[in-house]
mmCIF file of C-alpha atoms in Angstrom:
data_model
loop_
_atom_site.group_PDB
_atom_site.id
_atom_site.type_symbol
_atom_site.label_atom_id
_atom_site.label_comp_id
_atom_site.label_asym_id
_atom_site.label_seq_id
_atom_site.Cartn_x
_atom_site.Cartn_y
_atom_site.Cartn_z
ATOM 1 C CA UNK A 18 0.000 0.000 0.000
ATOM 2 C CA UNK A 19 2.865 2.517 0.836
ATOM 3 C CA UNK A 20 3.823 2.018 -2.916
ATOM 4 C CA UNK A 21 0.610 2.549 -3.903
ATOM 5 C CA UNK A 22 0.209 5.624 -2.057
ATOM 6 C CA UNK A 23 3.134 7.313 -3.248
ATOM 7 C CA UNK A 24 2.525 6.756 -6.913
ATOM 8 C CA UNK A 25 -1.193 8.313 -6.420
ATOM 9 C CA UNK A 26 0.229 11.254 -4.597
ATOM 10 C CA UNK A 27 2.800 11.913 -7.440
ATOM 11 C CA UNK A 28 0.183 11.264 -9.947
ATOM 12 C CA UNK A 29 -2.183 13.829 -8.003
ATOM 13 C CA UNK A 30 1.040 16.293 -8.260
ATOM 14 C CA UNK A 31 1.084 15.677 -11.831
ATOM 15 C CA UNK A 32 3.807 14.543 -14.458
ATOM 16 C CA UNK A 33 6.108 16.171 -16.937
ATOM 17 C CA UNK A 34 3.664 15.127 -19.874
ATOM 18 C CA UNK A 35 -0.108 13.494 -19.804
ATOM 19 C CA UNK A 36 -0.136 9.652 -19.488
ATOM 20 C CA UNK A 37 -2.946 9.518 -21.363
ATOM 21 C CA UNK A 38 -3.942 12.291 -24.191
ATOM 22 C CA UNK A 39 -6.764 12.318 -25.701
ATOM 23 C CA UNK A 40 -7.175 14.363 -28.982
ATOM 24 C CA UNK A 41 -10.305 14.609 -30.787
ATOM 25 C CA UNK A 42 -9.081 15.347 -34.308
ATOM 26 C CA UNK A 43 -12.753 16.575 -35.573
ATOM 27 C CA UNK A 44 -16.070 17.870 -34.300
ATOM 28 C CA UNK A 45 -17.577 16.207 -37.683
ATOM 29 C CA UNK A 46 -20.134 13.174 -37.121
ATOM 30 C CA UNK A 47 -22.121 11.099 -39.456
ATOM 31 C CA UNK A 48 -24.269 10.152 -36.036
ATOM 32 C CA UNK A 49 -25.736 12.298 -33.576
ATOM 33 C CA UNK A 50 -25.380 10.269 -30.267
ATOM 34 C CA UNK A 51 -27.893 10.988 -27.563
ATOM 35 C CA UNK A 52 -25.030 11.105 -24.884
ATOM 36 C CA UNK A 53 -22.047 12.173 -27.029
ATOM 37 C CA UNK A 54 -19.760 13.706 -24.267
ATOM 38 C CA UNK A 55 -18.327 16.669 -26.927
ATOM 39 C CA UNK A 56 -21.651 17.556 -28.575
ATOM 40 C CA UNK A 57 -20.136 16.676 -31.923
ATOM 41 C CA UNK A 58 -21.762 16.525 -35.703
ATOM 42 C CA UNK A 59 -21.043 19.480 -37.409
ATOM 43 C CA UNK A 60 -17.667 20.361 -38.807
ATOM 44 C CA UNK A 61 -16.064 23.204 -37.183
ATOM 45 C CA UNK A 62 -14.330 25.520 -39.853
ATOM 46 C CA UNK A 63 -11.365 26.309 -37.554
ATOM 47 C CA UNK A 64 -9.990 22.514 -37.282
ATOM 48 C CA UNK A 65 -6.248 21.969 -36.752
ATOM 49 C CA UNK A 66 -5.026 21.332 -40.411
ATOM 50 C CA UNK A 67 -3.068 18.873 -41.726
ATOM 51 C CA UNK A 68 0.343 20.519 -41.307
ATOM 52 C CA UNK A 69 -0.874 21.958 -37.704
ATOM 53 C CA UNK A 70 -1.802 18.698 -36.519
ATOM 54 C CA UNK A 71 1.628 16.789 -37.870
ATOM 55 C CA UNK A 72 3.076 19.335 -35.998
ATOM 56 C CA UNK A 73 1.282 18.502 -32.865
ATOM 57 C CA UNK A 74 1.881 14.928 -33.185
ATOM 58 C CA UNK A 75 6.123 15.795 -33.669
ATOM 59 C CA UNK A 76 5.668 17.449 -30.092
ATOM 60 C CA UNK A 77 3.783 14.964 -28.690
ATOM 61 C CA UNK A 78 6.732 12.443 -30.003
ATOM 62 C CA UNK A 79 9.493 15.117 -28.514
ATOM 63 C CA UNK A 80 7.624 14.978 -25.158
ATOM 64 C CA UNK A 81 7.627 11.203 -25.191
ATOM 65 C CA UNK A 82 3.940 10.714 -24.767
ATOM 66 C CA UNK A 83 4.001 7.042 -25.821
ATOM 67 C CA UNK A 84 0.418 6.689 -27.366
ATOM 68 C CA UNK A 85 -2.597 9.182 -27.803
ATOM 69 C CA UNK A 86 -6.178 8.233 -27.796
ATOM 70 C CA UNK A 87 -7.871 9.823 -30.833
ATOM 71 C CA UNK A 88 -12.131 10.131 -31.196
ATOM 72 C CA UNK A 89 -14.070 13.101 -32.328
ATOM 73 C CA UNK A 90 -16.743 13.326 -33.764
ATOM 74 C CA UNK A 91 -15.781 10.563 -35.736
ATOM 75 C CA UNK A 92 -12.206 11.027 -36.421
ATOM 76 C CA UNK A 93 -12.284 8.788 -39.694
ATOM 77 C CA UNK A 94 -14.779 12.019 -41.702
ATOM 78 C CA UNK A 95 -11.222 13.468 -42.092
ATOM 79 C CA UNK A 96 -10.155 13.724 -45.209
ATOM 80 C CA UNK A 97 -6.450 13.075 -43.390
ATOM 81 C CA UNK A 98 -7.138 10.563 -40.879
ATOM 82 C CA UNK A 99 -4.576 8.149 -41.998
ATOM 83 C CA UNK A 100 -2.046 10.886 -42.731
ATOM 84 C CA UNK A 101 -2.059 11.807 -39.256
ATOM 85 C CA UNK A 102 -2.125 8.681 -37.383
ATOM 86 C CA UNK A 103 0.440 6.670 -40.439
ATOM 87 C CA UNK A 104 3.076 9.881 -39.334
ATOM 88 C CA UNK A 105 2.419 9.435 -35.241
ATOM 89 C CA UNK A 106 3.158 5.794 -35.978
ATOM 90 C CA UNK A 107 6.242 6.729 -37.707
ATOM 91 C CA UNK A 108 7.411 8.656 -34.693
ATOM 92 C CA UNK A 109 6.722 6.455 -32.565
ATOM 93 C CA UNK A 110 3.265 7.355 -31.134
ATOM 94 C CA UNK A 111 0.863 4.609 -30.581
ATOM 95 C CA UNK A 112 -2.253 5.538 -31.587
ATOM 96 C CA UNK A 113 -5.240 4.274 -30.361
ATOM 97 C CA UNK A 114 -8.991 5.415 -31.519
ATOM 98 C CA UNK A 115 -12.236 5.871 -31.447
ATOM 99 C CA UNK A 116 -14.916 4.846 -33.985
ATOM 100 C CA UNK A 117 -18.348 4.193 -34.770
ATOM 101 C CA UNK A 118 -17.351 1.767 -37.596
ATOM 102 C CA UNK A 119 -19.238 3.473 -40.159
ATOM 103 C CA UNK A 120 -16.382 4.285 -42.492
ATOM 104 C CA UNK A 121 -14.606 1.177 -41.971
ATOM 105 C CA UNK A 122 -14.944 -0.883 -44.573
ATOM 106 C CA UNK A 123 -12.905 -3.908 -45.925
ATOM 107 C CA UNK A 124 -10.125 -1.553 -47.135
ATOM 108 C CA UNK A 125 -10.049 0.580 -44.255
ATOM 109 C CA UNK A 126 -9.317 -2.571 -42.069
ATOM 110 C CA UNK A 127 -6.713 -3.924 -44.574
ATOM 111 C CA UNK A 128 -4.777 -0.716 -44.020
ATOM 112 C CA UNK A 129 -5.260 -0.921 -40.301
ATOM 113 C CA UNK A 130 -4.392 -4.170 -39.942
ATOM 114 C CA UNK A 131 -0.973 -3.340 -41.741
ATOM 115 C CA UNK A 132 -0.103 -0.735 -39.552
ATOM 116 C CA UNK A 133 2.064 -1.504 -36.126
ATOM 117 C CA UNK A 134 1.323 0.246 -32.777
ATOM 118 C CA UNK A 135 -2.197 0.521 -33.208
ATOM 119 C CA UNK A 136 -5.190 -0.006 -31.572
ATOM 120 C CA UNK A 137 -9.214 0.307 -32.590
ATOM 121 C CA UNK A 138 -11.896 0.971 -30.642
ATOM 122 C CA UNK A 139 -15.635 0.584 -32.301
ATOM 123 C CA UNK A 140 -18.418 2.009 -29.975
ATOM 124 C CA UNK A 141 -21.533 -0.119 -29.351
ATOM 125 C CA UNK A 142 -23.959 1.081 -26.904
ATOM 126 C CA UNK A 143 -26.460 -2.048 -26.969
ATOM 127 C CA UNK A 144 -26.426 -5.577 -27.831
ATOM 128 C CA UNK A 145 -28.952 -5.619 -30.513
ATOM 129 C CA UNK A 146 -29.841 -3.330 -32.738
ATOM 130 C CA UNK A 147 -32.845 -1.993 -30.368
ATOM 131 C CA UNK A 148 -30.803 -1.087 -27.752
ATOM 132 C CA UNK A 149 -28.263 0.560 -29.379
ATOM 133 C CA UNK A 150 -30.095 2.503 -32.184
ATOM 134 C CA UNK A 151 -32.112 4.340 -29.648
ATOM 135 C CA UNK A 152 -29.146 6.116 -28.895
ATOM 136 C CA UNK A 153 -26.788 5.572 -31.886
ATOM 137 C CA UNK A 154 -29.091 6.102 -34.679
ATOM 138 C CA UNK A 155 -31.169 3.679 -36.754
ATOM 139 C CA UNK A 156 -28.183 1.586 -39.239
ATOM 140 C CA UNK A 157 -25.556 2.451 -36.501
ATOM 141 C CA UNK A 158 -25.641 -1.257 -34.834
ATOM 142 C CA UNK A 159 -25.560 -3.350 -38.223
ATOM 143 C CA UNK A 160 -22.576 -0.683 -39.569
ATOM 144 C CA UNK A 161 -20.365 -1.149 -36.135
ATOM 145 C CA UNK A 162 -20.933 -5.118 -36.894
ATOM 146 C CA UNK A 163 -20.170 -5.045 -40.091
ATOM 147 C CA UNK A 164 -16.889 -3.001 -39.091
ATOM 148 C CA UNK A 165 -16.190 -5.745 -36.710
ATOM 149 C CA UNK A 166 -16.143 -8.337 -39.400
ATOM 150 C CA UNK A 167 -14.159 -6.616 -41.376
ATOM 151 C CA UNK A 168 -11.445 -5.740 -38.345
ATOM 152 C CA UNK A 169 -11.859 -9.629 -38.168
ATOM 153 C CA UNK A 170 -11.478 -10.670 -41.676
ATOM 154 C CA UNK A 171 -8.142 -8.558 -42.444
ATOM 155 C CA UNK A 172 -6.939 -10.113 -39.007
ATOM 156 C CA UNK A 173 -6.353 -7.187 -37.490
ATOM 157 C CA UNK A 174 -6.262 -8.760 -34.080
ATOM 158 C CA UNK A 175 -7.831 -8.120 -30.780
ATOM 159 C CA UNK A 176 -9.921 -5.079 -31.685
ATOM 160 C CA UNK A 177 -11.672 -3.363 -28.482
ATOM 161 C CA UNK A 178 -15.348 -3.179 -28.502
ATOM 162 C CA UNK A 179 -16.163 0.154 -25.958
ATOM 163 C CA UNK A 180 -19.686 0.343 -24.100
ATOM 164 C CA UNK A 181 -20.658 3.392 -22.343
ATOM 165 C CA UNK A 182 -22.995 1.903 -19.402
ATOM 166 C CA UNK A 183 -26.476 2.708 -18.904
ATOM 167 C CA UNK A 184 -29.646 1.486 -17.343
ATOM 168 C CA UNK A 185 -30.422 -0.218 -20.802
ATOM 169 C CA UNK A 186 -27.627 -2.241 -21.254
ATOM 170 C CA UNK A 187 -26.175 -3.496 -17.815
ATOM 171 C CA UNK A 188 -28.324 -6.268 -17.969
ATOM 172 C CA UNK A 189 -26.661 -7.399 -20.849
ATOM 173 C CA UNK A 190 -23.038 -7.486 -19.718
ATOM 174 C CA UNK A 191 -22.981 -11.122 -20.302
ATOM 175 C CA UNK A 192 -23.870 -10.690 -24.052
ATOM 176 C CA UNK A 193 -21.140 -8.634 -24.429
ATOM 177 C CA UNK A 194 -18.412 -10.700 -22.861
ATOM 178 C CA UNK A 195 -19.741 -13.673 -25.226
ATOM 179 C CA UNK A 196 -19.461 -10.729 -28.171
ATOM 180 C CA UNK A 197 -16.497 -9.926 -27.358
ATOM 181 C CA UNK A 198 -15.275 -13.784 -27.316
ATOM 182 C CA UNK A 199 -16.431 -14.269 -30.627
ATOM 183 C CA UNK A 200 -14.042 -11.771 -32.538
ATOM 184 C CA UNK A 201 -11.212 -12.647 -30.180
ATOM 185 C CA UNK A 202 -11.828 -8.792 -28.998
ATOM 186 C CA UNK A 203 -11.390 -7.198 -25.772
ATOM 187 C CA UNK A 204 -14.273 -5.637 -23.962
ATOM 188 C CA UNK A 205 -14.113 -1.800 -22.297
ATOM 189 C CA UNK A 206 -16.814 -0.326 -20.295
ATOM 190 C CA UNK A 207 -16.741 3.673 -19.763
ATOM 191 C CA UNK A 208 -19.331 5.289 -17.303
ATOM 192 C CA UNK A 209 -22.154 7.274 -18.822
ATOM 193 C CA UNK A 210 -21.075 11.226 -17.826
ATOM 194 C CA UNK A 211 -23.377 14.246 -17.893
ATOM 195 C CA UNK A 212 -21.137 15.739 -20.714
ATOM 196 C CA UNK A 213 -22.153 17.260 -23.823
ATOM 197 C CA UNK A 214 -25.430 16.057 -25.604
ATOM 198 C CA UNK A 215 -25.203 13.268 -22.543
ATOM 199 C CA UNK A 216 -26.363 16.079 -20.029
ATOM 200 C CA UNK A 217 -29.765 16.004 -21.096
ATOM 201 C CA UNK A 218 -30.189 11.771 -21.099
ATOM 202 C CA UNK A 219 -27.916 11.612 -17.750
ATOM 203 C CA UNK A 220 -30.959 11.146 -15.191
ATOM 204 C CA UNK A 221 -33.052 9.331 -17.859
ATOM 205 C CA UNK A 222 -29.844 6.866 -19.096
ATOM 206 C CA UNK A 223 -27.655 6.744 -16.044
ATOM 207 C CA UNK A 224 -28.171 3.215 -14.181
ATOM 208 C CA UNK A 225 -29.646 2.634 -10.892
ATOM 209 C CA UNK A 226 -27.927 2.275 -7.514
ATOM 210 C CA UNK A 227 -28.764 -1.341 -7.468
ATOM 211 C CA UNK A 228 -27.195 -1.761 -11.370
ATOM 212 C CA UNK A 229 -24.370 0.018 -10.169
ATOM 213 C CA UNK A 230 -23.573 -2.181 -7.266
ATOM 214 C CA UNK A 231 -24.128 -5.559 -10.026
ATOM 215 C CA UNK A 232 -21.690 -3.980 -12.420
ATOM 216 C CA UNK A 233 -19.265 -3.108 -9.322
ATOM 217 C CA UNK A 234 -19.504 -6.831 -8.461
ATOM 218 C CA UNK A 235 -19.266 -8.257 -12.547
ATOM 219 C CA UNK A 236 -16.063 -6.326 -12.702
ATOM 220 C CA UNK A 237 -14.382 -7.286 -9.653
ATOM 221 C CA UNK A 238 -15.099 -10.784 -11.078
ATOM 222 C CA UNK A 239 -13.273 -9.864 -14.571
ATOM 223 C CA UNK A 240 -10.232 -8.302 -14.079
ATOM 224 C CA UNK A 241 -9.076 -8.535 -17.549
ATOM 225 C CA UNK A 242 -12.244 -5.730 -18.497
ATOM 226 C CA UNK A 243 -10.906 -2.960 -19.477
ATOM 227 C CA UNK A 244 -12.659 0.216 -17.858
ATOM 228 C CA UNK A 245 -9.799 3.254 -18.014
ATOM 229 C CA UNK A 246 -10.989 3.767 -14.412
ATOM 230 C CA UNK A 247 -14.006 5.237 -15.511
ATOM 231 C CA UNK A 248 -15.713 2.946 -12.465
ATOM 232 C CA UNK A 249 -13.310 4.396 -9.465
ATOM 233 C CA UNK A 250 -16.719 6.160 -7.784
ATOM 234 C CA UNK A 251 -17.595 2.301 -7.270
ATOM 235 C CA UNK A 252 -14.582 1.456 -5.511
ATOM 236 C CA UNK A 253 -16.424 2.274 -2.139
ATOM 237 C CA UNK A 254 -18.741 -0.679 -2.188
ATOM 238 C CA UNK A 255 -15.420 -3.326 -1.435
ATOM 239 C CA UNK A 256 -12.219 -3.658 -2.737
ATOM 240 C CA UNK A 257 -10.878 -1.369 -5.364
ATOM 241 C CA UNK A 258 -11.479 -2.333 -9.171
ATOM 242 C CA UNK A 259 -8.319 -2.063 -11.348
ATOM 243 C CA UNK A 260 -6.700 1.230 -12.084
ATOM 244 C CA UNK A 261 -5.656 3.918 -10.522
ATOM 245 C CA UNK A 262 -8.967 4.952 -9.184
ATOM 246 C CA UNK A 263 -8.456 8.904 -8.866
ATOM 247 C CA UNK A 264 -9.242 11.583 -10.866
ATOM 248 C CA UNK A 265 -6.289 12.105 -13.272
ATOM 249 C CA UNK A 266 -8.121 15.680 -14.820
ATOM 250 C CA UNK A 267 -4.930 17.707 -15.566
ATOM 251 C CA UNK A 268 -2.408 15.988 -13.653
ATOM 252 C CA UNK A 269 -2.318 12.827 -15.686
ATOM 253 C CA UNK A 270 -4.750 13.183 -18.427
ATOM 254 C CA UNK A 271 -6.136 16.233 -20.171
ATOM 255 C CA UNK A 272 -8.053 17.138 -24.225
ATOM 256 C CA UNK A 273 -6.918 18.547 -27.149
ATOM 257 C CA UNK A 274 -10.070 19.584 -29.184
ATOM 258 C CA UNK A 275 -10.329 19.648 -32.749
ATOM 259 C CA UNK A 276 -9.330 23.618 -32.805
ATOM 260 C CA UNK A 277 -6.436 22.887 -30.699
ATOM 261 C CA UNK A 278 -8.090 24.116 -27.287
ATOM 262 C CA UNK A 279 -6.701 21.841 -24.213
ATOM 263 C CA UNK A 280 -9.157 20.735 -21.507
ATOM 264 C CA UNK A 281 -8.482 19.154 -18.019
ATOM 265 C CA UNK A 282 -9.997 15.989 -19.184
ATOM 266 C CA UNK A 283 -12.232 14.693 -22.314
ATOM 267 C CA UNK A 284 -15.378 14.961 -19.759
ATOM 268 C CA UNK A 285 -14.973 18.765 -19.290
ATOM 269 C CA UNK A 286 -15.170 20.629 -22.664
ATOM 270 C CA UNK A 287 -16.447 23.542 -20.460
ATOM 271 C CA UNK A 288 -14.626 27.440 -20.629
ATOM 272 C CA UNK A 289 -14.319 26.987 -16.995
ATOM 273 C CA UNK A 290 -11.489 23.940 -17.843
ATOM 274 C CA UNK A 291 -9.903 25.296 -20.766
ATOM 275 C CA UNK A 292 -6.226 25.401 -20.306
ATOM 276 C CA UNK A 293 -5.352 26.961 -23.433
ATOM 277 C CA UNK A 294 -4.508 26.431 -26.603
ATOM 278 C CA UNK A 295 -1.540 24.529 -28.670
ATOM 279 C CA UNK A 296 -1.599 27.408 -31.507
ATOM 280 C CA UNK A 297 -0.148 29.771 -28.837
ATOM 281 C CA UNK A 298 2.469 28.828 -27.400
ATOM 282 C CA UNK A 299 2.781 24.564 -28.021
ATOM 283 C CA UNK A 300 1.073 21.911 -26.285
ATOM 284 C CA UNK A 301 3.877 21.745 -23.776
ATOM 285 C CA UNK A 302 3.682 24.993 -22.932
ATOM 286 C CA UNK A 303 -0.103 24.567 -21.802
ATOM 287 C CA UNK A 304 0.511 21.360 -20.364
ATOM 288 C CA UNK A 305 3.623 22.340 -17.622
ATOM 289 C CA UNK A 306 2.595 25.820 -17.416
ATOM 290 C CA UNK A 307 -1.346 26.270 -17.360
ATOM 291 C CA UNK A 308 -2.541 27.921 -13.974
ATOM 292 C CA UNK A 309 -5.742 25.792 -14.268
ATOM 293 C CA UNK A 310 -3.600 22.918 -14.365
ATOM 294 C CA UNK A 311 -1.508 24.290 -11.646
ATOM 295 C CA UNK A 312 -4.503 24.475 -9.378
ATOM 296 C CA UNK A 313 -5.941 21.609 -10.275
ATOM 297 C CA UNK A 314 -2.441 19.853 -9.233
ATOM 298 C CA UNK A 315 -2.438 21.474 -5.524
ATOM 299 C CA UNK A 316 -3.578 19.096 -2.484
ATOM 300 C CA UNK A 317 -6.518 20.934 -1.808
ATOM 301 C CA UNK A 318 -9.102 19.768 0.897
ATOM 302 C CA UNK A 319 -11.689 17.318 -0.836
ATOM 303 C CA UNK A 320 -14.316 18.586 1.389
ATOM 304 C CA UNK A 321 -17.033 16.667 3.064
ATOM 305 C CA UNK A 322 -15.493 13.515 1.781
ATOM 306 C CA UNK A 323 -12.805 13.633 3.686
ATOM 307 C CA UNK A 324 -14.866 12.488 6.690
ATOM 308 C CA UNK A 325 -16.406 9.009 4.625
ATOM 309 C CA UNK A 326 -14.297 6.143 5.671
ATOM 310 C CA UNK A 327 -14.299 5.457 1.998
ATOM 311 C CA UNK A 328 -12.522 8.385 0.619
ATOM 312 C CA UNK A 329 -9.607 6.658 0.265
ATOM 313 C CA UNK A 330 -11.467 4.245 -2.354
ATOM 314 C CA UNK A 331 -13.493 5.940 -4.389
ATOM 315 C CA UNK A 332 -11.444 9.455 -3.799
ATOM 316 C CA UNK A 333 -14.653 11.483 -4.105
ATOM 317 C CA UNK A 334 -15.709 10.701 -7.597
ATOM 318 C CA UNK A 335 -15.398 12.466 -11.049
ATOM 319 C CA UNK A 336 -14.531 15.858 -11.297
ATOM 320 C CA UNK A 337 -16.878 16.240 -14.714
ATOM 321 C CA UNK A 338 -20.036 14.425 -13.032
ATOM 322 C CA UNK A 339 -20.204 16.938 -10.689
ATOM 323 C CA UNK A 340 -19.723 19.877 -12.395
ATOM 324 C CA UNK A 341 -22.127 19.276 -14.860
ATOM 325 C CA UNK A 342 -25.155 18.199 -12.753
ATOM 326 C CA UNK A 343 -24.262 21.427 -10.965
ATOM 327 C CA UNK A 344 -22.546 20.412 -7.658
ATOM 328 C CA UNK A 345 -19.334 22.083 -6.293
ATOM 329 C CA UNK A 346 -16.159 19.801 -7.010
ATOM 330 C CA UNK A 347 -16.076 19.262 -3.227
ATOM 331 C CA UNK A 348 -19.158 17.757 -2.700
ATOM 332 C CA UNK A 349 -19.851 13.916 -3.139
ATOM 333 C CA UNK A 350 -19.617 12.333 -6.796
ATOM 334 C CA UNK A 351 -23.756 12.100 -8.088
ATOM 335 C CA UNK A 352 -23.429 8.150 -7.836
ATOM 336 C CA UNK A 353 -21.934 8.403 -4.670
ATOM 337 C CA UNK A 354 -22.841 4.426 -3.684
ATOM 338 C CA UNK A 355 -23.804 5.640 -0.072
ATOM 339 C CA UNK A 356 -26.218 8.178 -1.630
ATOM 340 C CA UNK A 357 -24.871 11.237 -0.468
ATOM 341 C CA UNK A 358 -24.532 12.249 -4.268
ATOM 342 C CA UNK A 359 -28.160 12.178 -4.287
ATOM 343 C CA UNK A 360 -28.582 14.213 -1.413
ATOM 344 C CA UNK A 361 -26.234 16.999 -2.614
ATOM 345 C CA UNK A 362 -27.680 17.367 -5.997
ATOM 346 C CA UNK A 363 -31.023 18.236 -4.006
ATOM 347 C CA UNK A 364 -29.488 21.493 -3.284
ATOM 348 C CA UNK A 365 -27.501 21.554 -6.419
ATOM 349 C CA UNK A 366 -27.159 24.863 -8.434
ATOM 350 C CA UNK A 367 -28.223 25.403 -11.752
ATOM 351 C CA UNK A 368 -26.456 22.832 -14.249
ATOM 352 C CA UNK A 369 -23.883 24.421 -16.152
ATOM 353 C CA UNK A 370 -24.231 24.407 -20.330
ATOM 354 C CA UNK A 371 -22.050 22.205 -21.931
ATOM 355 C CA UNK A 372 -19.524 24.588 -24.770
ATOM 356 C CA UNK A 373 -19.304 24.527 -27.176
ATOM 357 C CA UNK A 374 -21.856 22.784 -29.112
ATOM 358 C CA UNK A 375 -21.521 21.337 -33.013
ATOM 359 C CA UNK A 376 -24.674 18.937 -32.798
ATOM 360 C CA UNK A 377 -26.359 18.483 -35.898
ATOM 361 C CA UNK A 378 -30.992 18.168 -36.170
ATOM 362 C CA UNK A 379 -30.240 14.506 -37.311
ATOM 363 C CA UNK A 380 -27.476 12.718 -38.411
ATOM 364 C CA UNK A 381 -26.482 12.361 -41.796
ATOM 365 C CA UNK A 382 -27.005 9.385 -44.088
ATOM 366 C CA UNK A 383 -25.207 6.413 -42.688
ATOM 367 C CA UNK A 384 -23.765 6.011 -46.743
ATOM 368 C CA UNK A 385 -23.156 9.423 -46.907
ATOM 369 C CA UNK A 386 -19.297 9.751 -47.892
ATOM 370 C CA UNK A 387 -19.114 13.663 -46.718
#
């Protein structure tokens, strides 16, 4: 435990460069996702282009950031997707990304599978096509299984098939780990967040207490799930799931948006956690020398946590969750498991907007090319 404790205190002070970055590369979406945590669909005009963003990946290399995760929007609309993530490759940046399959066809997984240090993630929010449509889009289940059989088919390898949780689909964890099995993939959860377009489904999508406590309970049982400590706010109900289990929001993780804007963490595209942005003065630059980050790095009090026995499990929660259902970042995580998230957000303020927003009236055609 002493181990333990040191690394999470050094990771709470923060580290020379983000152990995992997350870079959306566009705000440009073919779907319009009920909870999409950045709002995304339309284009924005002001995009990193392609020589700005090879530039940001040469920095990324010079800090030695050893992979970047890469979504949007749905980072294969650009024209240069392969440009970018072919040249991080070449220097030496993993790369691994985001997609909701719908531009992946047979040739698009040939040239995946034939590139090293690489990793794809294809979103699937339900089971069947039911589940998942109702807050995908109608096509958007049959197009993400038709992406896995072609990840399959060009042997790719052991593709990652990402759920974000919600009252409609614990109950079908099961599934999934059979799923999963069958194309040899590996299986990541994420928490549903109040972010974006998923502040307005959070109460209605979100799962219950007692769904919460099963999935606490079906991951302790399967270590090998991957979650990217998403779950940590669950921690409290036992022994801690896998992961670090803090928040890592500017000390360990932080955004790059598509127009080059840094944020504390992909769950917070909010003014309040901009950091700055990479055009100014260089991703480094933001990254060592921000005064949100700064802040956000001090060993503040975690307020009336710090009197739960648990605190040391479930470390208060998620920074995002709380912000955006309108609590102060001391109080209790919503899904606190003892229910003092529920009692907070009683005498919550108002909810903060989510900025900025790019979501399209309805998505475009799932064979649109454009």
């Amino acid at each position: 435990m002493g181990a333990e404790s040191s690394l999470r205190t050094r990771f709470e002070r923060g580290l020379g460069a983000p152990i995992c970055l997350t870079w959306e590369l566009t705000y440009a979406c073919n779907l319009a996702c009920t909870h999409c945590l950045s709002s995304s669909g339309r284009r924005d005009p002001r995009e990193l282009d392609t020589a700005e963003a090879l530039a940001l990946v040469d920095e990324i290399a010079a800090m030695q950031i050893f992979y970047i995760n890469v979504g949007g929007g749905e980072p294969m609309m650009r024209e240069d997707f392969f440009t970018i993530v072919e040249h991080a490759v070449a220097r030496n940046v993993g790369v691994k990304f985001s997609t909701n399959g719908t531009r992946l066809d047979a040739a698009a997984a040939r040239r995946l599978a034939a590139t090293d240090y690489l990793d794809v993630q294809i979103s699937l929010d339900g089971i069947d096509a039911a589940t998942n449509d109702a807050i995908r889009g109608a096509g958007s289940y049959a197009r993400a299984r038709r992406a896995m059989d072609n990840l399959k088919d060009a042997g790719f390898g052991p593709f990652k098939i990402s759920v974000v949780m919600t009252r409609h689909n614990v109950d079908q964890l099961n599934d999934y780990e059979a799923l999963a099995a069958h194309y040899g993939a590996q299986l990541r959860l994420t928490r549903l967040r109040p972010s974006g377009r998923g502040a307005d489904v959070w109460d209605e999508l979100r799962p219950r207490a007692a769904q919460n406590r099963d999935l606490y309970h079906w991951l302790r049982a399967r270590p090998h799930v991957l979650t990217g400590d998403s779950f940590f706010h669950l921690s409290a109900l036992g022994d801690p799931l896998e992961g670090l289990n803090l928040c890592g929001a500017g000390r360990v993780v932080c955004l790059i948006d598509p127009v080059g804007d840094v944020y504390a963490c992909p769950f917070v595209i909010h003014d309040q956690f901009r950091a700055g942005n990479v055009r100014d003065a260089g991703f480094a630059s933001v990254w060592r020398e921000s005064e949100l980050f700064r802040s956000l790095r001090e060993l503040g009090s975690a307020g009336a946590c710090t009197s739960c026995g648990s605190f040391d499990a479930c470390r208060g929660g998620c920074m995002a969750a709380k912000f955006f259902t309108g609590l102060e970042l001391s109080d209790p995580d919503p899904e606190c498991v003892f229910g003092h998230g529920e009692d907070a957000l009683r005498s919550a303020r108002e909810r903060p907007a989510p900025t900025p927003d790019h979501s399209r009236r309805v998505p475009l055609s799932l064979s649109s090319r454009r």
